[in-house]
Coordinates of C-alpha atoms in Angstrom, one line a residue:
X12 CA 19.4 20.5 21.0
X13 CA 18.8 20.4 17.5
X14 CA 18.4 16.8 17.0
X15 CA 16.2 16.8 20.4
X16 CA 14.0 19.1 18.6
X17 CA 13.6 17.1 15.5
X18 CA 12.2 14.2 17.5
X19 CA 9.8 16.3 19.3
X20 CA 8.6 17.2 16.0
X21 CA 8.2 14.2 14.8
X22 CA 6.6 12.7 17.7
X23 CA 4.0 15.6 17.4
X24 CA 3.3 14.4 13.9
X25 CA 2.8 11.3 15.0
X26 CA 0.3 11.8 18.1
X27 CA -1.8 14.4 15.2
X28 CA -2.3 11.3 12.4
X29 CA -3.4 9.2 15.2
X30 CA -6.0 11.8 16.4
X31 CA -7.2 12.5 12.9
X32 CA -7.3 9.0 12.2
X33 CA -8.6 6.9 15.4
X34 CA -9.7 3.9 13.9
X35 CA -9.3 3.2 10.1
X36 CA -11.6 0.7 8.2
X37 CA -10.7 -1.7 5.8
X38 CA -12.7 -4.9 6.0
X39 CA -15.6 -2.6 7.9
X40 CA -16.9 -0.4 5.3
X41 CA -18.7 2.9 7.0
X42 CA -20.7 5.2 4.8
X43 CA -21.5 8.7 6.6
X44 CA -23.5 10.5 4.3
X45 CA -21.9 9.9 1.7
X46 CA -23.0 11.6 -1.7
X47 CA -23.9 9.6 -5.2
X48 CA -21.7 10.7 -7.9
X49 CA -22.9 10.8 -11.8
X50 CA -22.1 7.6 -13.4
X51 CA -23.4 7.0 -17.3
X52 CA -27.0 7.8 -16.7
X53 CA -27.7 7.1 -13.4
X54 CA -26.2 7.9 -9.6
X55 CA -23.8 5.7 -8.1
X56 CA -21.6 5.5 -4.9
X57 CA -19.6 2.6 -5.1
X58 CA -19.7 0.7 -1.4
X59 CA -17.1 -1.4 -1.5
X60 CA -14.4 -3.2 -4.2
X61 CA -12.7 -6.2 -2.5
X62 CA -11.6 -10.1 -3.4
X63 CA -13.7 -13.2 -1.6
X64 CA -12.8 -16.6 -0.8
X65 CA -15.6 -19.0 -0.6
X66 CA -17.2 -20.3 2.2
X67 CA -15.5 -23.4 3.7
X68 CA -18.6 -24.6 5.2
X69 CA -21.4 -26.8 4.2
X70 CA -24.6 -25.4 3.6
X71 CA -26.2 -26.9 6.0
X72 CA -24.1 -25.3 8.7
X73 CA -24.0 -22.2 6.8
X74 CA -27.7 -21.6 6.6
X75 CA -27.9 -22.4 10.7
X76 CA -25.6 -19.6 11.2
X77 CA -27.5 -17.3 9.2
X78 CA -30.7 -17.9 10.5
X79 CA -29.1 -17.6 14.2
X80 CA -27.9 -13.9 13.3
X81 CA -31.5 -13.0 11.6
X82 CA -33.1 -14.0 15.1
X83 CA -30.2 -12.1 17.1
X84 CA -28.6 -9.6 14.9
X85 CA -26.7 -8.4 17.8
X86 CA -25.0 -11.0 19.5
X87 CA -25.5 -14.4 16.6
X88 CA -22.2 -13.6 15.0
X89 CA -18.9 -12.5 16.7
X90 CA -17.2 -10.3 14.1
X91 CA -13.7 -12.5 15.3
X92 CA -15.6 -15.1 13.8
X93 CA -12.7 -17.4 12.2
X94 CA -15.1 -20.4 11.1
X95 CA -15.0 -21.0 8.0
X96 CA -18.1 -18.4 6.6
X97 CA -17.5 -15.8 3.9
X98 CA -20.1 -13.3 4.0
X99 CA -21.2 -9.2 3.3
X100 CA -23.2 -7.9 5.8
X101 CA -25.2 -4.8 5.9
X102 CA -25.9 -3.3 9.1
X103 CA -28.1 0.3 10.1
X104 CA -28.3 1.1 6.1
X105 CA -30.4 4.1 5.3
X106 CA -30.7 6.9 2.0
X107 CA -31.7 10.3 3.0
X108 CA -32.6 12.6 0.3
X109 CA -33.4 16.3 0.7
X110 CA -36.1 18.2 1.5
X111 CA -37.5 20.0 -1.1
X112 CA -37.3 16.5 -3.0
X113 CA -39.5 15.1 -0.4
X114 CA -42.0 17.9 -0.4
X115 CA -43.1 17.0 -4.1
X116 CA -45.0 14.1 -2.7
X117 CA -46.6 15.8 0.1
X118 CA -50.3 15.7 -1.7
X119 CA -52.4 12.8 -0.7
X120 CA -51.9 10.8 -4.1
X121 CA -48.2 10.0 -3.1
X122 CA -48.9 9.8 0.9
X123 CA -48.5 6.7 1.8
X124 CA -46.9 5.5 -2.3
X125 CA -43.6 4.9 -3.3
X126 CA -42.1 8.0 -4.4
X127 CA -38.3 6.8 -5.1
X128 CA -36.3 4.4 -5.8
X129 CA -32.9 3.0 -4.7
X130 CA -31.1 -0.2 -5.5
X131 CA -28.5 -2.0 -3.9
X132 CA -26.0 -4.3 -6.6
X133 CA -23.7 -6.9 -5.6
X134 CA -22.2 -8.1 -8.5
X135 CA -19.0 -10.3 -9.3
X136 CA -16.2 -8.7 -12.1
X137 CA -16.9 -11.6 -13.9
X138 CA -21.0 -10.2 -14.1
X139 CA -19.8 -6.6 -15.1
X140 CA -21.3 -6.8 -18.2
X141 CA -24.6 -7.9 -17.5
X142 CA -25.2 -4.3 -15.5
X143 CA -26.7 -2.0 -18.2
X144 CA -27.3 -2.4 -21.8
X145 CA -25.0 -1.5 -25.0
X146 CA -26.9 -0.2 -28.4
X147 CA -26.6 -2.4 -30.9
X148 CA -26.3 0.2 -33.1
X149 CA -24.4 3.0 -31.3
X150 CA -22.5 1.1 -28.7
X151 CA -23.7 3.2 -26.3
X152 CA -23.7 2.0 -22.4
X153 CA -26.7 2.8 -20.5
X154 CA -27.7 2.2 -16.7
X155 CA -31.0 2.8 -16.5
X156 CA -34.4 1.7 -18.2
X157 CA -36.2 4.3 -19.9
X158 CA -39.6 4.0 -21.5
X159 CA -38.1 2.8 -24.9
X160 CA -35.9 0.4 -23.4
X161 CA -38.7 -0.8 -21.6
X162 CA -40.3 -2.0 -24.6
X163 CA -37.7 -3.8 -26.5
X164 CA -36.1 -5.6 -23.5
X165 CA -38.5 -5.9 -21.1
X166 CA -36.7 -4.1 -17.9
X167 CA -39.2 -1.9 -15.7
X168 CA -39.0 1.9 -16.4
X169 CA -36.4 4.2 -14.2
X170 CA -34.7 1.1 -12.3
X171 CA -31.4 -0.7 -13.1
X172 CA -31.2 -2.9 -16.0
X173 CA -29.6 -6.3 -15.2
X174 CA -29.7 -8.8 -17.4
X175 CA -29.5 -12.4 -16.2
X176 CA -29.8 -15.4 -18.2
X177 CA -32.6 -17.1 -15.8
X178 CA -34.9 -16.7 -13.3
X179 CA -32.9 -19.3 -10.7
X180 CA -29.5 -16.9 -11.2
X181 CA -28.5 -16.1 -7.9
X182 CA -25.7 -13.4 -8.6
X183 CA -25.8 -10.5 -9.5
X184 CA -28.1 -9.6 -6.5
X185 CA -30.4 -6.3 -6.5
X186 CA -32.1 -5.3 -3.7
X187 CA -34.8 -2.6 -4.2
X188 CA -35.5 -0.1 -1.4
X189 CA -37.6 2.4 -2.0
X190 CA -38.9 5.9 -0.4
X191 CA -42.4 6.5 0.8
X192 CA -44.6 9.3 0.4
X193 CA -42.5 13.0 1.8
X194 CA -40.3 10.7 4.0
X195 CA -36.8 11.7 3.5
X196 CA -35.0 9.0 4.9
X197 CA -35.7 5.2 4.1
X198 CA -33.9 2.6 6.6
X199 CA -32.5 -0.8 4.7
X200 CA -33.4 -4.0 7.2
X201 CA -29.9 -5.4 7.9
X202 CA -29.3 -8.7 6.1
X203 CA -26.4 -11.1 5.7
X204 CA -25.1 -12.6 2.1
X205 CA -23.1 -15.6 2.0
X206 CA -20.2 -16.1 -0.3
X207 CA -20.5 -19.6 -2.0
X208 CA -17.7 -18.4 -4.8
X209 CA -14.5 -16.9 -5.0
X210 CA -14.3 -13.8 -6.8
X211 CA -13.5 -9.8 -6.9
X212 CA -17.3 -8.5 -5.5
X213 CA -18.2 -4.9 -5.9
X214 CA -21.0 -2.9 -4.0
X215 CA -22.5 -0.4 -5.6
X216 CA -25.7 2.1 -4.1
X217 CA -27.5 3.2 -6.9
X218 CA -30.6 5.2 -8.6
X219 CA -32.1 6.2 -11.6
X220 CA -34.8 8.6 -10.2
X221 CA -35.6 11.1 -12.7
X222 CA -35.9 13.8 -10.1
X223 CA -32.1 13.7 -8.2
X224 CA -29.3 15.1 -9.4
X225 CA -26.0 15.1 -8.1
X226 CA -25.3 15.3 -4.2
X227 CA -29.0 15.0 -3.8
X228 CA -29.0 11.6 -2.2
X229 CA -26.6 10.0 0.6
X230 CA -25.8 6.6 2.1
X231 CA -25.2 5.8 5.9
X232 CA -24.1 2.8 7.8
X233 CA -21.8 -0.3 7.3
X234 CA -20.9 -2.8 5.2
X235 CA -18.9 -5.9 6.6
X236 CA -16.9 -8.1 5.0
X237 CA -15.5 -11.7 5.9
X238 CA -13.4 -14.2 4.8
X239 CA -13.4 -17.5 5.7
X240 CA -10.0 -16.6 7.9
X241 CA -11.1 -13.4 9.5
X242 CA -11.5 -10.3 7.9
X243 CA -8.5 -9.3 6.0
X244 CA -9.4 -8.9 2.0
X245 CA -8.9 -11.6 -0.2
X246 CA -6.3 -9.7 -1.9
X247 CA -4.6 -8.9 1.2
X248 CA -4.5 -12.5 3.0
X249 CA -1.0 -13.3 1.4
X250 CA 0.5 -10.3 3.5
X251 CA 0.8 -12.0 6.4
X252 CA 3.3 -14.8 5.7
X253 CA 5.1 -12.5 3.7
X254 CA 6.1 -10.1 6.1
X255 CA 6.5 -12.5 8.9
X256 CA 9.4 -14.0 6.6
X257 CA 10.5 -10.9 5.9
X258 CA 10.6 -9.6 9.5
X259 CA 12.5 -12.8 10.4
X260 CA 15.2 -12.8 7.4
X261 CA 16.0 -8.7 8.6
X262 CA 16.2 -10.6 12.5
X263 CA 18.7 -12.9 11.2
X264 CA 20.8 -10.2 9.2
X265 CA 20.3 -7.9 11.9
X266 CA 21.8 -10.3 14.1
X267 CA 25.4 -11.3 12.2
X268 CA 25.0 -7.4 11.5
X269 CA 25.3 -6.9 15.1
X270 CA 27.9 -9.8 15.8
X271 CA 30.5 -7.9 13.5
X272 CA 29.6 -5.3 14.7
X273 CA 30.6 -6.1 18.6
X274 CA 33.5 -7.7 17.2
X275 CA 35.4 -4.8 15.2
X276 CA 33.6 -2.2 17.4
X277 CA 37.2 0.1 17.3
X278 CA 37.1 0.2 13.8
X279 CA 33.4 1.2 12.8
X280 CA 32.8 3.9 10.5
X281 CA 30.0 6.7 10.4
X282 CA 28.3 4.4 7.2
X283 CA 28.2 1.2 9.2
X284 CA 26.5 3.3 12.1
X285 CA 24.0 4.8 8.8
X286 CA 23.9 0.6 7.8
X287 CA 22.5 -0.3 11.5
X288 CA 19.6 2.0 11.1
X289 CA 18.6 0.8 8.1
X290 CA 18.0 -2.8 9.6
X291 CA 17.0 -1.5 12.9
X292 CA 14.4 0.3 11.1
X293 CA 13.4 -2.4 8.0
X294 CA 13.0 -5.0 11.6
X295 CA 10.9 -2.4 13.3
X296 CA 8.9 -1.4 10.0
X297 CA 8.2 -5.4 8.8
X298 CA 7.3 -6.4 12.3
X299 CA 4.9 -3.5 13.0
X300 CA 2.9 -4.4 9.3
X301 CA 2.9 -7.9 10.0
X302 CA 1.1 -7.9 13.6
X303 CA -1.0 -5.0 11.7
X304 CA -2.3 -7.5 9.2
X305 CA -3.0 -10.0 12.2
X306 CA -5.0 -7.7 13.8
X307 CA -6.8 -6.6 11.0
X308 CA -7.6 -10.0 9.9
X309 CA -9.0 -10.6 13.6
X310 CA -11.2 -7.4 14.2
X311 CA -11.4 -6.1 10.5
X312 CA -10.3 -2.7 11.6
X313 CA -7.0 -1.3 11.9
X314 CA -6.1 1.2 15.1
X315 CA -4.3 4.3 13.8
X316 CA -1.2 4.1 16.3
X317 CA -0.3 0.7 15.0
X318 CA -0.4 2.0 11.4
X319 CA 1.0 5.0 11.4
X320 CA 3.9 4.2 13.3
X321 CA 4.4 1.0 10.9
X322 CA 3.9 3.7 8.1
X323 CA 6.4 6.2 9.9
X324 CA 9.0 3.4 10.8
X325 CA 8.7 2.0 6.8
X326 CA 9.0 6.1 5.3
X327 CA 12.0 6.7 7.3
X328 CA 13.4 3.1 6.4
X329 CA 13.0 3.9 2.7
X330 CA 14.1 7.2 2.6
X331 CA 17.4 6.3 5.0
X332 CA 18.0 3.3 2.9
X333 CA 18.1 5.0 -0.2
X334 CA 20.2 8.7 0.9
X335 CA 22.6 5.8 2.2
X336 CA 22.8 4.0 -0.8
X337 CA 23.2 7.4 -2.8
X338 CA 26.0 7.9 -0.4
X339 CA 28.2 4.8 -1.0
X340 CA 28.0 5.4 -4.4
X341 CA 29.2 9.1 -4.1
X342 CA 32.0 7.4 -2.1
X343 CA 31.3 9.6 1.6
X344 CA 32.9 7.7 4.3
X345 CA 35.5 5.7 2.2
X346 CA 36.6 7.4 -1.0
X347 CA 36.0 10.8 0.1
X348 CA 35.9 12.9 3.6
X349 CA 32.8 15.1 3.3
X350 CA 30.3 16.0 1.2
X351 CA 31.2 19.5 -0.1
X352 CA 28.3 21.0 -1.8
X353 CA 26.4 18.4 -1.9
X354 CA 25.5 18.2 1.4
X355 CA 22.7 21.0 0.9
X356 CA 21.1 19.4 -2.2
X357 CA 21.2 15.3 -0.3
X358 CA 19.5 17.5 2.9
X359 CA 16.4 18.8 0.9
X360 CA 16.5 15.6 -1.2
X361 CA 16.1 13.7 1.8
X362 CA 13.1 16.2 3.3
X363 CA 10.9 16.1 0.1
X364 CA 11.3 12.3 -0.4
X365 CA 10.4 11.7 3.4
X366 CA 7.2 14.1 3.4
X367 CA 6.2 12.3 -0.4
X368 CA 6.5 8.8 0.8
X369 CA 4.6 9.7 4.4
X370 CA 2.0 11.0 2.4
X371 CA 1.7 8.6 0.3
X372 CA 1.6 5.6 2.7
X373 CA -0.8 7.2 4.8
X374 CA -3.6 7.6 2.4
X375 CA -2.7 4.5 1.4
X376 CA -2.9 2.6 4.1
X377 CA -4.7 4.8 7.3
X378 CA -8.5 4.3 5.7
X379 CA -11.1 2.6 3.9
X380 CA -9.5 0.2 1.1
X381 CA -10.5 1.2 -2.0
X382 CA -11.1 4.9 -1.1
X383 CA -8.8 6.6 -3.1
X384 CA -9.5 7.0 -6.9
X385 CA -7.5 6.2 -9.7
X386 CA -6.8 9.5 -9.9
X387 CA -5.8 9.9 -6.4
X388 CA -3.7 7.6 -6.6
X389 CA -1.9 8.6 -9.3
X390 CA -1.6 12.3 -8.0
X391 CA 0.0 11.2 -4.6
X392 CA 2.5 8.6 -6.3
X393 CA 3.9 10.9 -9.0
X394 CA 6.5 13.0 -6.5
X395 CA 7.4 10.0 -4.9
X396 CA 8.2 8.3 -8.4
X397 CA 9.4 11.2 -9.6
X398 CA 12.2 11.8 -6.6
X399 CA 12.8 8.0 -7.1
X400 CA 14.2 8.7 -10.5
X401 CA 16.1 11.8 -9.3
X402 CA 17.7 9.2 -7.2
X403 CA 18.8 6.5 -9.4
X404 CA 20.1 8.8 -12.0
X405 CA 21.9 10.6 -9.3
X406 CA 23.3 6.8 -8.2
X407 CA 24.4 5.8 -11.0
X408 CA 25.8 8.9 -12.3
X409 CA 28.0 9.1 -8.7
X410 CA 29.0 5.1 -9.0
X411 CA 30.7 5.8 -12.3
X412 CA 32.2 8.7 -11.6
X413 CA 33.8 7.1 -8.8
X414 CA 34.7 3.9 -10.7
X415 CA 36.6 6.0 -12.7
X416 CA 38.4 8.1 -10.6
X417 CA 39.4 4.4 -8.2
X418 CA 40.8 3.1 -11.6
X419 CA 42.5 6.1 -12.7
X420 CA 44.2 6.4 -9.1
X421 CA 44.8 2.1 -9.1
X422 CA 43.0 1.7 -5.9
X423 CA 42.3 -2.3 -6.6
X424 CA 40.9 -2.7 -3.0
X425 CA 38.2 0.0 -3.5
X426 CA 37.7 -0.4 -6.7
X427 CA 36.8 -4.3 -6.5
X428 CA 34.0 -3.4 -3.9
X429 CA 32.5 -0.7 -5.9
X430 CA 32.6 -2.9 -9.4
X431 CA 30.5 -5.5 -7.0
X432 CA 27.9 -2.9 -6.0
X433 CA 27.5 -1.6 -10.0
X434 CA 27.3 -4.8 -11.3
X435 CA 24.5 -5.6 -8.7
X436 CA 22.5 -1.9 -9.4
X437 CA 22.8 -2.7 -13.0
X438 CA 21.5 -6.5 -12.3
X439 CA 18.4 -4.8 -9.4
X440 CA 17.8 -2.1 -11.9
X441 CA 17.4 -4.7 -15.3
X442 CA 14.9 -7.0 -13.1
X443 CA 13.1 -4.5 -11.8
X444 CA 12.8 -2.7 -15.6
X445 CA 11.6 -5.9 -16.7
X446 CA 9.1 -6.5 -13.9
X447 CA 7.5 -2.8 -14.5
X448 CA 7.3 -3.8 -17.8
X449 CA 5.8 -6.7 -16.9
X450 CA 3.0 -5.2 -14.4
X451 CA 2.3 -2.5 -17.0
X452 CA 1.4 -5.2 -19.4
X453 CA -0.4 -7.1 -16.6
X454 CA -2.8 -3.8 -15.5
X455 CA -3.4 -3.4 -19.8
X456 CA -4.4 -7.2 -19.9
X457 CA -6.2 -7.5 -16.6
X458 CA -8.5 -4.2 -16.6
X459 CA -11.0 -6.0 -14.9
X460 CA -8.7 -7.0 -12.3
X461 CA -9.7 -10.7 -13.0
X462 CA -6.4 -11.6 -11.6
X463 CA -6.6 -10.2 -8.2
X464 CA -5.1 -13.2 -6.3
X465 CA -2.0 -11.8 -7.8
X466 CA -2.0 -8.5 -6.9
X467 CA 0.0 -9.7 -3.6
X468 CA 2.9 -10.7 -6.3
X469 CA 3.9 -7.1 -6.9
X470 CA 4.7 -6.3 -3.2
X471 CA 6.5 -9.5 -2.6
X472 CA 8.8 -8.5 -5.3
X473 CA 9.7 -4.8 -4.5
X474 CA 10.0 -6.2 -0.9
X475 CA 12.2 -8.8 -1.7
X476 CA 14.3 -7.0 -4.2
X477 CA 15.2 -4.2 -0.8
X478 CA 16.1 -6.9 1.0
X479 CA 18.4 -8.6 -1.7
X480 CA 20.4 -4.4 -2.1
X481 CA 21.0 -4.4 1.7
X482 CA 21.9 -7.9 2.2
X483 CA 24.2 -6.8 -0.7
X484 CA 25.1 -3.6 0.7
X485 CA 26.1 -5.0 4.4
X486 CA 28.3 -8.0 2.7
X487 CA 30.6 -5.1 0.9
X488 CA 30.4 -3.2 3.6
X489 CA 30.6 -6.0 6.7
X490 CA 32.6 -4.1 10.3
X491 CA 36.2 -5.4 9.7
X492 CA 39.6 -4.5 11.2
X493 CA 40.0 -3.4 7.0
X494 CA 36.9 -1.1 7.4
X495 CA 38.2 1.7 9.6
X496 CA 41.4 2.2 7.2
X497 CA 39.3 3.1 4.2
X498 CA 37.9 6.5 5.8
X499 CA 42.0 6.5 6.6
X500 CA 43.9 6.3 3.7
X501 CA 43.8 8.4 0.6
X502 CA 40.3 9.8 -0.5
X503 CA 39.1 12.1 -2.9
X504 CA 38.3 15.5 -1.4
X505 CA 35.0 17.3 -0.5
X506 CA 34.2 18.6 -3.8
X507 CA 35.1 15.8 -6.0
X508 CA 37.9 17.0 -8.1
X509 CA 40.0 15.4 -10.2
X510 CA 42.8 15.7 -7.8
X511 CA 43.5 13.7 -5.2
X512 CA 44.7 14.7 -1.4
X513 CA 46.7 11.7 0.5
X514 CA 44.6 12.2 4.2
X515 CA 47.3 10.8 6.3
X516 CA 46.0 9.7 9.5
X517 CA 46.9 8.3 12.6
X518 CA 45.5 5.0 13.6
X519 CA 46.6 3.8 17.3
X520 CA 46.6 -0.1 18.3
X521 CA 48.4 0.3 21.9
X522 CA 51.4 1.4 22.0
X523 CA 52.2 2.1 18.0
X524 CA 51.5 4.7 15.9
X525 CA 51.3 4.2 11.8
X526 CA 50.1 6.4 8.8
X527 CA 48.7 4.5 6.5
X528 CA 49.2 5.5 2.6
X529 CA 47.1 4.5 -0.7
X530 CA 50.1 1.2 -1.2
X531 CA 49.8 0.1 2.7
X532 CA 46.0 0.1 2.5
X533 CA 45.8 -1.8 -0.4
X534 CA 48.5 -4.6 0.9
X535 CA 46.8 -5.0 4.2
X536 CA 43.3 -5.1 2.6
X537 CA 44.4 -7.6 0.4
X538 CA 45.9 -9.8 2.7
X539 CA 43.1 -9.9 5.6
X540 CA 40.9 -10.8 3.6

C-alpha cells in the first residue's frame, strides 16, 4: 500500500507541472507584459539570446517569400516551414507605459507629437561592442546619448547609441517606435528579418526616455525564431542525432541485458533487478528527449506532458543510477546482507537529490530558453552539485573500505570485480576533472559565447561518460549462474565491522542441497568463468 501510494503521488506531481506548464516556448518567444529592467543608463528587457544558421536559399527566392508573408501575414508562412529560410519574426508587438506617464502630454503641444521613445536592437555577439560608447578617459560604458555626447559623436539626444562603420551596414538593426501624444500603448507593425549569416543574435527592447524608471514600461507579443531546419536553436540542432544514438546504444544494452537476464532468471539478485531500472529508465528518458527535440524543431514549442515526463523519467534515471552505484560500492547485495544504519541516511539522500535534480530540470527545460539568469542558474544547480559531491566522496570512501576488507579476508573472486569498478571511477572521475577543467577555461575564454556551436560538446560528454559507467557496471555485474552465490556465501554484516559472519545458505538445483562457504565460492567462480 505504501509503494501504491508513492506512485499516486508522483502521478499527482506530474498532472500539476503539466497544468502549470501547458505549453512551454523555446523557439516562440512570448512577452506578457513584461517589465524593462535597469541596464547601465538606460532600460532594457532582453527578448531573446539564441544561435542562427544562415539562410540556405538564394535571395531571390528569399525575398519572394518575404514579400508573400508582408501581403498575407496570416497564412504566407507555415511556421513547420522546413525550406531552407532563417528568419526573426515579430508578431502583435506593443509597449504600454503607465498612466500618469501619459497624462504629461495631455496639453495640446504634445497631442498629436511624439512623446517617447522605444528601440528595438538586433545585434550579432560579434557587434556587442558597437552598442554604447566607452570614455576615452574614464572607461566608462554608456547606452544612451545625452546632450554632450551628442556633440562630440554625433548620435541624436536620449536614443541608443550605435556605432556603425557605414551608412550601407545592415546589422546591427534598430528599429525606432515611438509613443504619441497621452497614448499609452504604441503597437509595433509585424515584420520579418532574414538571417543571411550565422551567428549568436540577441534581441534586446530598449529606452532611454528621461522620464521612466524602472517597471514603468512593458513589452507584449512574440518573437519567432527559425532555422533553416525548423525551429530548434542553433545551439540545440546537435541534440537530435545525439540522443537518437544514445536511445539506440541503451536499446541494444537493454537488449543482451535482458537476454541474460531470461537466461539465469533463478539466479538473479535484488542489484540486477536495481540494474534493469536503470536501463529501462535511461531507454525511456533518451527516447522521450529525442522525439521532444523533433517536435520542437517542427512546431517551435514544446507541450508540457512530453517534457516533463522526459524530465521525470531522466531525474529518477539519475538519481537511481547513482544510489545504485553508491550501493555496489558499499558492497549491498554481494559483500554484505543489509544496509544497517545506513539505510536511513541512503533514504533521505536519495529524496533531496531526486527533488534537486527535478527542480532543476524543470526550470531548465519547461520554458522560454534563455529565461533563467545567470544567477538563477547558479542558485538552482548548487544543491544538485553539491549532493553530487556528497556522493562521490561517499563512493569512493565505501569502494576502498571494501577493497580492503575483500583483501584482508582473500576473497580473489570479489575482490577482482571491485578492483575493475575502482580503477574505472578513478579513470571516469580523472576525465571528467579534466573536462571541468576544461569547460571552466572554455566559459573564461569564450565570455561572449563566440563558440556556441560547441555548447552541444558539453552534454555529449556527460551523456556519454553515464553510458560508458553502466555499460561498465552491467559487464561486472552481467546475470550469471555465479551471480546468485555472491549474495550466498560469506559477506560482511549489516554494519560494516571488521568482523566477518560466514551466511551459510542453502541453494537448491533439484534434488540437492549445498552450503556454499567463502573457498567453494571462489573455486566455482573461478572456474565458470
Amino acid at each position: 500500500m505504501k509503494s501504491l501510494g508513492g506512485w499516486k503521488a508522483w502521478l499527482v506531481l506530474v498532472v500539476v507541472l503539466q497544468h502549470l506548464c501547458v505549453v512551454t516556448h523555446g523557439a516562440i518567444h512570448k512577452y506578457n507584459k513584461k517589465p524593462f529592467r535597469p541596464y547601465l543608463d538606460a532600460l532594457v528587457y532582453g527578448g531573446a539570446k539564441e544561435g542562427m544558421r544562415a539562410t540556405r536559399i538564394n535571395q531571390n527566392r528569399t525575398d519572394e517569400i518575404i514579400e508573400k508573408w508582408s501581403e498575407h501575414p496570416a497564412s504566407g508562412m507555415s511556421r513547420h516551414s522546413t525550406d531552407g529560410l532563417s528568419y526573426i519574426r515579430f508578431e502583435g508587438l506593443k509597449f504600454l507605459r503607465p498612466k500618469e506617464v501619459a497624462d504629461k502630454y495631455r496639453d495640446k503641444k504634445h497631442k498629436n507629437g511624439k512623446t517617447g521613445l522605444v528601440q528595438i536592437l538586433l545585434f550579432e555577439v560579434r557587434n556587442l561592442y558597437d552598442v554604447g560608447h566607452v570614455n576615452p578617459e574614464t572607461k566608462e560604458h554608456t547606452l544612451c546619448c545625452t546632450k554632450k555626447l551628442s556633440q562630440e559623436i554625433g548620435c541624436t539626444k536620449n536614443s541608443l547609441i550605435l556605432q556603425t562603420e557605414n551608412e550601407n551596414q545592415t546589422w546591427p538593426k534598430l528599429f525606432d517606435v515611438h509613443f504619441n501624444g497621452a497614448k499609452e500603448t504604441v503597437h509595433v507593425e509585424d515584420m520579418l528579418i532574414d538571417v543571411e549569416e550565422t551567428g549568436l543574435y540577441n534581441l534586446w527592447f530598449i529606452t532611454c526616455h528621461p522620464d521612466l524608471t524602472a517597471s514603468q514600461l512593458w513589452v507584449s507579443g512574440t518573437s519567432i525564431w527559425k532555422n533553416p531546419t525548423g525551429f530548434l536553436p542553433g545551439m540545440m540542432l546537435p541534440l537530435i542525432p545525439l540522443y537518437g544514438v544514445l536511445s539506440l546504444c541503451y536499446l541494444f544494452l537493454g537488449f543482451v541485458w535482458l537476454v541474460l537476464l531470461f537466461r539465469n532468471f533463478k539466479d538473479v539478485i535484488m542489484l540486477q533487478v536495481q540494474i534493469s531500472v536503470v536501463l529501462l529508465l535511461s531507454m525511456l528518458e533518451t527516447s522521450l528527449w529525442y522525439f521532444d527535440y523533433v517536435n520542437f524543431n517542427n512546431t517551435g514549442s514544446r507541450p508540457a506532458a512530453i517534457t516533463m515526463w522526459a524530465v521525470l523519467f531522466g531525474a529518477l534515471r539519475k538519481v537511481i543510477s547513482k544510489v545504485v552505484l553508491l550501493l555496489v560500492c558499499m558492497g549491498y547485495g554481494v559483500v554484505k546482507p543489509t544496509l544497517g544504519q545506513d539505510k536511513r541516511k541512503i533514504l533521505l539522500l536519495t529524496a533531496a537529490y531526486l527533488g534537486a535534480t527535478i527542480l532543476l530540470d524543470t526550470l531548465s527545460n519547461v520554458g522560454t530558453i534563455d529565461d533563467i539568469s545567470d544567477f538563477g542558474r547558479i542558485t538552482i544547480l548548487l544543491p544538485v552539485a553539491a549532493l553530487d559531491g556528497v556522493i562521490i566522496v561517499w563512493v569512493f570512501s565505501s569502494l576502498t573500505k571494501i577493497i580492503n576488507k575483500l583483501q584482508n579476508r582473500n576473497q580473489v573472486v570479489k575482490l577482482t570485480m571491485y578492483s575493475r569498478l575502482y580503477k574505472t571511477m578513478v579513470l571516469a572521475a580523472g576525465v571528467s576533472l579534466v573536462w571541468m577543467l576544461y569547460e571552466m577555461y572554455f566559459r573564461v575564454a569564450d565570455a561572449a559565447s563566440m563558440q556556441w556551436q560547441s555548447e552541444w560538446v558539453s552534454a555529449c560528454f556527460w551523456k556519454t561518460m553515464t553510458l560508458a559507467l553502466t555499460a561498465v557496471v552491467c559487464v561486472l555485474w552481467s546475470p550469471s549462474k555465479v551471480s546468485a552465490r555472491y549474495a550466498y556465501s560469506e559477506q560482511l554484516d549489516g554494519n560494516g565491522e571488521d568482523n566477518l559472519e560466514l551466511c551459510e545458505r542453502s541453494a537448491t538445483p533439484k534434488n540437492d542441497e549445498t552450503v556454499f562457504s567463502l573457498e567453494d565460492e571462489d573455486e566455482e567462480a573461478g572456474k565458470l568463468e
